[in-house]
Each structure stands twice: as C-alpha cells, then as structure tokens.
Coordinates of C-alpha atoms in Angstrom, one line a residue:
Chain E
X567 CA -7.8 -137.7 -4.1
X568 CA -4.0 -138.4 -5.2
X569 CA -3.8 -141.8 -7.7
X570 CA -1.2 -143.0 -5.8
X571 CA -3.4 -142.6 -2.5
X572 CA -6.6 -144.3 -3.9
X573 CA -3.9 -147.1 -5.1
X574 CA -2.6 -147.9 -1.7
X575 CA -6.2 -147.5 -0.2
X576 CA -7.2 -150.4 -2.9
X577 CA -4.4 -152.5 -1.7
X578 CA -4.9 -151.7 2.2
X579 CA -9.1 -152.9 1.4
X580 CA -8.2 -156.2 -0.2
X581 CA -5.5 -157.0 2.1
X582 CA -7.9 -156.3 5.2
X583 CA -10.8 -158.4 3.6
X584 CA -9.0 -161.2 2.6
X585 CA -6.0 -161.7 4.9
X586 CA -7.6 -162.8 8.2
X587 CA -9.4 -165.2 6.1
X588 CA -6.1 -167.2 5.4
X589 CA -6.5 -170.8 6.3
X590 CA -4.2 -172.2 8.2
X591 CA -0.5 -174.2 7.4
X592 CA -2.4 -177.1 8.0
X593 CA -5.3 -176.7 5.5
X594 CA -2.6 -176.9 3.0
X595 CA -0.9 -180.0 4.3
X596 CA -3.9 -181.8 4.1
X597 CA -4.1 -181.1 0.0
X598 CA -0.2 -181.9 -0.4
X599 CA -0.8 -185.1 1.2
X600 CA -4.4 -186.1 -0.9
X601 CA -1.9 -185.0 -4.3
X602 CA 1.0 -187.4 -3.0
X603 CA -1.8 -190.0 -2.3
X604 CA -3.1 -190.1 -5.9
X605 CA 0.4 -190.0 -7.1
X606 CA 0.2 -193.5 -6.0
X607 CA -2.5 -195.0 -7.6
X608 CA -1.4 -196.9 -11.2
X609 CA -3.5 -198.3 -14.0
X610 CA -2.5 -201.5 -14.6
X611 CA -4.6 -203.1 -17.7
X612 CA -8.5 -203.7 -18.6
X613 CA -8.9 -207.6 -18.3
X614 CA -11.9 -209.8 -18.3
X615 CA -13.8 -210.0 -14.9
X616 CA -13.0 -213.5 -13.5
X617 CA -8.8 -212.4 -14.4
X618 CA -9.6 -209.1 -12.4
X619 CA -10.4 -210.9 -9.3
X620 CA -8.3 -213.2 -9.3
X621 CA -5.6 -210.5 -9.8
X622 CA -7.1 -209.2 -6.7
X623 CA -7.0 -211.8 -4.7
X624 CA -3.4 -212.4 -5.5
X625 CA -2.3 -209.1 -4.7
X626 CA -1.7 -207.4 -7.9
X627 CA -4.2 -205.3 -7.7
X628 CA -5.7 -202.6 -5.1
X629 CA -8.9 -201.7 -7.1
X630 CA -10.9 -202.9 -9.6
X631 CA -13.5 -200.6 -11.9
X632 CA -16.1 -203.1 -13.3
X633 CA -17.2 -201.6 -16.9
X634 CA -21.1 -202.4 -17.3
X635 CA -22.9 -203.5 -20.5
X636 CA -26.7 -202.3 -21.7
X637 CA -27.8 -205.6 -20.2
X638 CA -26.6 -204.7 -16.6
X639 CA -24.0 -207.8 -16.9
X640 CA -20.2 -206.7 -16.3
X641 CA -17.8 -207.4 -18.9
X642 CA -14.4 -206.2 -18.2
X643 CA -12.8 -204.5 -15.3
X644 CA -9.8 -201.5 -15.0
X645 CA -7.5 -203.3 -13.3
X646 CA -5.4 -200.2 -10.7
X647 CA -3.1 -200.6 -7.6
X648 CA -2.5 -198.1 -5.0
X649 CA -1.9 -196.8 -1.8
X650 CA -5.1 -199.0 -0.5
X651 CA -6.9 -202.0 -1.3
X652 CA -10.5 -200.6 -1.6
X653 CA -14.1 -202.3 -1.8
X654 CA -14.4 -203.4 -5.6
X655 CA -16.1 -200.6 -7.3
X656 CA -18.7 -200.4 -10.0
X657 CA -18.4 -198.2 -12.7
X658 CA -21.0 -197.9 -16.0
X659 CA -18.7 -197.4 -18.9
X660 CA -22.0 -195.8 -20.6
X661 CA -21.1 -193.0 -18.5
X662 CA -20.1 -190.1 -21.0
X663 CA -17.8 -189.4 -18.1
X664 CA -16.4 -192.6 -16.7
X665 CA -12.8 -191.5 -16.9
X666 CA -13.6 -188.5 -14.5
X667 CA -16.2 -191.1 -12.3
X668 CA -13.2 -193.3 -11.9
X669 CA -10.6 -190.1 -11.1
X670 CA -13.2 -189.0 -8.3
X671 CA -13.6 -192.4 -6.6
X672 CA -9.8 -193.5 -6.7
X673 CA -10.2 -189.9 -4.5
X674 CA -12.8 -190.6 -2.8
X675 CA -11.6 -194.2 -1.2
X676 CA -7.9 -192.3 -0.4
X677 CA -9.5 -189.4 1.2
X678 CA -12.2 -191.8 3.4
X679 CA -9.8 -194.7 3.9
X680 CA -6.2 -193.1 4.3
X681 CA -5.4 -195.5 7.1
X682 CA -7.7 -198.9 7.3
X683 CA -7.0 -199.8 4.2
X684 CA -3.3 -198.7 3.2
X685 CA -1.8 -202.2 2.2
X686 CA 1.5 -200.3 2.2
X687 CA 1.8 -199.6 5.7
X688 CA 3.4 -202.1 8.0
Chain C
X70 CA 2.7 -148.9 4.4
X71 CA 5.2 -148.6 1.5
X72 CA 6.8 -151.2 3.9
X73 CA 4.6 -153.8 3.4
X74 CA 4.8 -153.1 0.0
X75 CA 8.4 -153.3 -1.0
X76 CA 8.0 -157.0 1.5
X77 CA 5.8 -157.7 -1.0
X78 CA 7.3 -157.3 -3.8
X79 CA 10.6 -159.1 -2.5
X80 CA 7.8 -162.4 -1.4
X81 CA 6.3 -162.0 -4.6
X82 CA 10.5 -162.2 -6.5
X83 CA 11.4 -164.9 -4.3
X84 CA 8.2 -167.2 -5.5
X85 CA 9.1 -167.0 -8.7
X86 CA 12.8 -168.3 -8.4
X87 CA 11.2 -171.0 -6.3
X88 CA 8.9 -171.9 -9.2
X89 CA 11.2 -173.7 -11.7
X90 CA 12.4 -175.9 -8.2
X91 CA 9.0 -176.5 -7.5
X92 CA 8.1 -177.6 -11.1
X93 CA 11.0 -180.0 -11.0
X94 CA 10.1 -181.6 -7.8
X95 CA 6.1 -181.9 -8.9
X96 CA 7.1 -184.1 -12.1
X97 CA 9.4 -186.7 -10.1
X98 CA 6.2 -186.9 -7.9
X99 CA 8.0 -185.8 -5.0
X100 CA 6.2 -185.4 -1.6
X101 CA 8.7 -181.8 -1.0
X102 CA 7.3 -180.5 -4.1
X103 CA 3.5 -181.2 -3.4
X104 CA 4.0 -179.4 0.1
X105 CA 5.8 -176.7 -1.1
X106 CA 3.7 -176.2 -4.1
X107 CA 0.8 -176.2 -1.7
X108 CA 1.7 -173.6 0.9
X109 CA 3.5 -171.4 -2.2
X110 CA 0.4 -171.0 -4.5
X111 CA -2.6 -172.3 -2.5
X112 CA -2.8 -168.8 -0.3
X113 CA -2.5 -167.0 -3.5
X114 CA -5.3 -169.2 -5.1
X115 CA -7.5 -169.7 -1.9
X116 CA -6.9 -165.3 -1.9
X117 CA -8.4 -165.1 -5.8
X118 CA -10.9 -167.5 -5.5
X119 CA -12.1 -166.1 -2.0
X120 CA -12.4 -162.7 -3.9
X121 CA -14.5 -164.0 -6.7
X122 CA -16.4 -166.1 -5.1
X123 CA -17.1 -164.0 -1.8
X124 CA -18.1 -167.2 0.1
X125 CA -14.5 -168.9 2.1
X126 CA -16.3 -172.4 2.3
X127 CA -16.3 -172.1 -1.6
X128 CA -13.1 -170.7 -1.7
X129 CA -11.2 -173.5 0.6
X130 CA -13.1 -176.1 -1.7
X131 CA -12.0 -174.7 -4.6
X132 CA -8.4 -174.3 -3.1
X133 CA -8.1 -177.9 -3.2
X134 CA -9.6 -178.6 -6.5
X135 CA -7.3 -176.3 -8.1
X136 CA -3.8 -177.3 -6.8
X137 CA -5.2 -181.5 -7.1
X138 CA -5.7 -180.1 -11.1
X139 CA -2.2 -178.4 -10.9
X140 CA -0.6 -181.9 -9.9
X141 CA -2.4 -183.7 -11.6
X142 CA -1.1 -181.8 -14.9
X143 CA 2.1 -180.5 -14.4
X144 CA 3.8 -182.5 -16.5
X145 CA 1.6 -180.2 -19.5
X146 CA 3.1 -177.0 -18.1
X147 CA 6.1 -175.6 -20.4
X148 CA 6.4 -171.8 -18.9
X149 CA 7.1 -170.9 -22.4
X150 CA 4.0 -169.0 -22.2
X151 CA 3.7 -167.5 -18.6
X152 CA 5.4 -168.4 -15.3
X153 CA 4.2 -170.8 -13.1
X154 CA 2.3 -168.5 -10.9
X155 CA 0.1 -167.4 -13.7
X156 CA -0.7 -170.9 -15.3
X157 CA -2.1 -171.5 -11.6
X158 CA -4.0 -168.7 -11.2
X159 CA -5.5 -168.8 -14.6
X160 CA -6.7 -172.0 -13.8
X161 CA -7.9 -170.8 -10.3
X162 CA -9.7 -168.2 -12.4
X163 CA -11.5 -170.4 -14.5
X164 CA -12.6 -172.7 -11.7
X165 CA -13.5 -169.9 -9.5
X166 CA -16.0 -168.0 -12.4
X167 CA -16.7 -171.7 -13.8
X168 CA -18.7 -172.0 -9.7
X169 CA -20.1 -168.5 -9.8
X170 CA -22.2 -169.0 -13.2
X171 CA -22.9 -172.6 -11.5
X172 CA -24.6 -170.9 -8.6
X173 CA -25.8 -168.1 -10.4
X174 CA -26.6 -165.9 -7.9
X175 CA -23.7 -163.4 -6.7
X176 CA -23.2 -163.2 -3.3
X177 CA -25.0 -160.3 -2.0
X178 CA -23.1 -159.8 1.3
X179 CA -19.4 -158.6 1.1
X180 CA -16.9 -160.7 2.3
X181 CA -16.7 -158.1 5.5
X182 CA -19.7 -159.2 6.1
X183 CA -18.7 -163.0 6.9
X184 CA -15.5 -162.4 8.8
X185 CA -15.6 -163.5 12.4
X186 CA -16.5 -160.0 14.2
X187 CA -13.0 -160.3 16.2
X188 CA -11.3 -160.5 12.6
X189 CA -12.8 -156.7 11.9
X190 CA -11.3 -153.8 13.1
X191 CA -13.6 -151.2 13.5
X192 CA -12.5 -147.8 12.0
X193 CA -10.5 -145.4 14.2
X194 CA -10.1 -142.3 11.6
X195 CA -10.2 -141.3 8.4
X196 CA -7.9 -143.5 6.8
X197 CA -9.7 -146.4 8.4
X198 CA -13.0 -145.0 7.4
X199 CA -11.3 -144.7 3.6
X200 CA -10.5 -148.2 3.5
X201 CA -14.3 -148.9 4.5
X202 CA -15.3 -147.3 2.1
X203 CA -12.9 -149.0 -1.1
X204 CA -13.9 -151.8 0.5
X205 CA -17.9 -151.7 -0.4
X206 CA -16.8 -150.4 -3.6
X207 CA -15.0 -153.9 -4.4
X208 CA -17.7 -155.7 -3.3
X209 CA -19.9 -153.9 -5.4
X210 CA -18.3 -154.5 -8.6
X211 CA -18.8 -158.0 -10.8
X212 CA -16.6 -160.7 -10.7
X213 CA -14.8 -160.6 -13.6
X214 CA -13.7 -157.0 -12.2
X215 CA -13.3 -157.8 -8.6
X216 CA -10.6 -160.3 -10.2
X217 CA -8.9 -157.4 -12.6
X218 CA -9.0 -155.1 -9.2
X219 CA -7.7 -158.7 -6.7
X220 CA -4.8 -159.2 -9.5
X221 CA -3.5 -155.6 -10.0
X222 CA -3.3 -154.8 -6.2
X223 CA -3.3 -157.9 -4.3
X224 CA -1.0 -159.7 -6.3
X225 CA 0.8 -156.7 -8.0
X226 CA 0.5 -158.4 -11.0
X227 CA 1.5 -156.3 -14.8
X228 CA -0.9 -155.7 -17.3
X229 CA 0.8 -158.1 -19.3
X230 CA 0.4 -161.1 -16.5
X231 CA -3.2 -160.6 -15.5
X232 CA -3.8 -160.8 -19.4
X233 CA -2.3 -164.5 -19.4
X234 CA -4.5 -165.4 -16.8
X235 CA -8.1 -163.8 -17.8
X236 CA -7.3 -163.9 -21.3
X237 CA -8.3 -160.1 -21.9
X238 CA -5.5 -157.7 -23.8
X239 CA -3.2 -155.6 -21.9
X240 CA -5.0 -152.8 -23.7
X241 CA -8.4 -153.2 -23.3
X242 CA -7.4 -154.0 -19.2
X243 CA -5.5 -150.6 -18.6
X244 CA -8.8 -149.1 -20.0
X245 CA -10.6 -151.2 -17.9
X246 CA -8.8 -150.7 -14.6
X247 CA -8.9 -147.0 -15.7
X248 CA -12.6 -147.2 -15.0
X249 CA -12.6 -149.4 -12.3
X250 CA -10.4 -146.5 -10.3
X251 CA -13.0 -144.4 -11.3
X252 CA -15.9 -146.3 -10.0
X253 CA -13.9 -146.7 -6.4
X254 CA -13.0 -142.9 -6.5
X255 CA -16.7 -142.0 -7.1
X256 CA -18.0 -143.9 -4.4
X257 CA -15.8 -142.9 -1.9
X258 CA -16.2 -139.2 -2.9
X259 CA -20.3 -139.8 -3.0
X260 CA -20.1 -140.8 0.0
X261 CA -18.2 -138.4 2.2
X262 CA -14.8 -139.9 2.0
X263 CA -12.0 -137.2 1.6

C-alpha cells in the first residue's frame, strides 16, 4: 500500500467517524451565551454579614457568598453583582476549594435562572 | 478527495487570520467574540475530545468546559508561544485525558459503534471497505495515540504544532506516528485489505 494512500485513508476514517457527530450551530450558541453571562458577574468586596444584606436589599448587590466559621456561625460574606439577583448562597470558606465552589454556583444560578431572575431585563 | 483536502487547508488558513480578531474581541468581553470564538474552535475541540474520549455525551460536556476555561483566561494568552488554535486544543487535550484517567475504563466500543445507524454508510467497494478497516485500527489504539493520529490528519497539524499541544518533541512524535502508520498498515493488510 502507497504512504500517500494509507494517509488519505487515515484522513477519510476520522472524518467519517467524527463528522456526522458535529453538534449543531446551536449547541455552540448556547456556550457563547453562558461565557457572555459570566462576563457579567463582578466581585464587589468581603463585608461583615448584616452590611451584606443590607447591601442586598438596597440593590448593590446580586449575590452574596456567606464564608462559614468551625462553629457553623457565618462571619463575612463575598459581596458580587450580576446578571441576576440569586437566592443568598452559603459557601464554607473551609473548603480547600471555595474559589472554584463559588465560580460553579455564580454558573450554576446563570445557567438555571437566565430569565426569572435577570434584574437587568426590563 | 485531494478536493476536500486543499478546502481544508484554505478553512484551516483562514482560522488562523481570524484568531488575533477573535482574541481582541474575547478581552473587551464582547458578545461577537464569544460567538465567534465558539463556533471557530468548539467543532475543532468537540472533534478532539470526541476522539479521545470515544463517548459524544462526554465530548459535548467537555466542549463547554473547555471554551468557558478559554474565556475565562484569555486575557493569560500571549501567542508568543503557539497560535491560538493550539493553546485551545492543548487545553482541550488536557481536559479530555484529565476525564479518561477519571473514568478509567476506555471505552471498549468505537465511536462507529454509537453513531445513529442512518449516520453510517455501509461499504460499497473496496475503498469503503479500506476506510472500515483504518477505522477499527484507530479505535484500537490508546488515547494518547488516537490524539497524535486525530491531530496529524484531522487537523493537519505539523510536527511542531501537535508538540505544543501534547507536550511530546517533534522528534520522538515523527517516530511515533512512524509506528502508528505501521500499526494501521498491518491491520488492514492482516485483515484482507489491499
């Protein structure tokens, strides 16, 4: 068998295998517009709880990360706003990986609650 | 089929120049530059990670994780080292063999084998039969070469860009492929192909 043959036999395989499995234009859309959603969201500061909510309740903020002490009491909050005003969320700060938790519910509430709660819309 | 080739080549010249706009429009955080970065590079990535993985729910996941890990760290990419299309796929790489070791069990079926029966045409001469045949031969072969094998004739990539995105030297991958060839040849000869 020629090289060049078995070359353009490898190329014919993977493109048969793997081209009908394509998604579609739309699959795509979906993960431009999760990216341009979590654009949105900015960190604000790390206040005490009572300032936290009451920055909520104000408006100034769209989501609030409480950080948790050993005692199970909550001293401090991540104060973010965004696309949505989300359901106050509690995060353990003893988490090795709270950054990350944070990331994946910030996410989570864009990807669940694109529409309800988008305090940007009109 | 030299035709689709040179088409590819000229889609594959064309994404490049596109990449530097693309980069641009990603660090002002602009919605034009998520779409286009998604419909650009996420066929490309869903295409490598489909091929490593061999499963397409894993592979549409995974789509998604890598371009959400592209955007969210763009603003670290320089393309001093390798173009844009590289520093994606590398990353799609490492996610994609990051989920195989998680699952630890290589997929035992080839992706043939999961394609909606309409999506397979069955072979109508020897050509077709060939093709067959390369194919089980991929899907034979580890991950780690099922990526050397997607990158150098999917993607058309140089010896010099696959090494950028698997970190393994041009050197020891033109041996490598060398073998790979090899291993196709011999199973398509062992088993009756011409």
């Amino acid at each position: 068998m020629e090289n060049d043959n078995l070359d353009i036999l490898i190329a014919e395989a993977l493109r048969k295998q793997i081209d009908p499995q394509l998604p579609t234009a739309e699959f795509y859309g979906h993960i431009a517009a999760r990216g341009l959603r979590e654009r949105r969201w900015r960190r604000v500061r790390t206040v005490s709880v009572a300032a936290s909510v009451a920055l909520l309740a104000a408006g100034g903020a769209s989501l609030l990360f409480f950080r948790g002490t050993s005692d199970g009491a909550e001293s401090s909050a991540d104060v973010w706003t965004g696309p949505y005003v989300a359901s106050v969320a509690a995060v353990d700060d003893r988490l090795r990986s709270f950054d990350e938790v944070q990331m994946r519910l910030r996410d989570d509430i864009s990807n669940q609650f694109p529409y309800v709660y988008d305090s940007t819309e009109k | 089929m030299m035709l689709y080739f040179a088409s590819f080549v000229r889609i594959h010249k064309r994404m490049e120049d596109d990449s530097s706009k693309i980069v641009k429009l990603l660090k002002k955080g602009s919605a034009e530059g998520f779409r286009l970065a998604s419909e650009t590079f996420g066929p490309r990535i869903f295409a490598l990670v489909l091929e490593i993985t061999g499963s397409r729910a894993d592979a549409e996941e995974l789509t998604s994780d890598v371009l959400m890990k592209v955007f969210r760290n763009i603003h670290s990419f320089r393309g001093e080292r390798a173009p844009l299309s590289a520093w994606i796929l590398a990353i799609a790489h490492h996610s994609a063999i990051s989920a195989v070791r998680r699952r630890q069990n290589r997929p035992t079926d080839s992706l043939s084998d999961r394609l909606p029966e309409a999506c397979v045409d069955p072979p109508d001469g020897d050509t077709d039969d060939r093709v067959a045949l390369v194919e089980e031969a991929i899907n034979a072969l580890a991950a780690a070469d099922r990526t050397i094998i997607h990158l150098r004739y999917y993607e058309n990539y140089s010896l010099k860009e696959i090494s950028e995105i698997t970190g393994i030297s041009a050197a020891a991958l033109a041996v490598r492929l060398m073998r790979l060839r090899e291993k196709i040849k011999r199973y398509i000869l062992n088993n009756n192909g011409k």
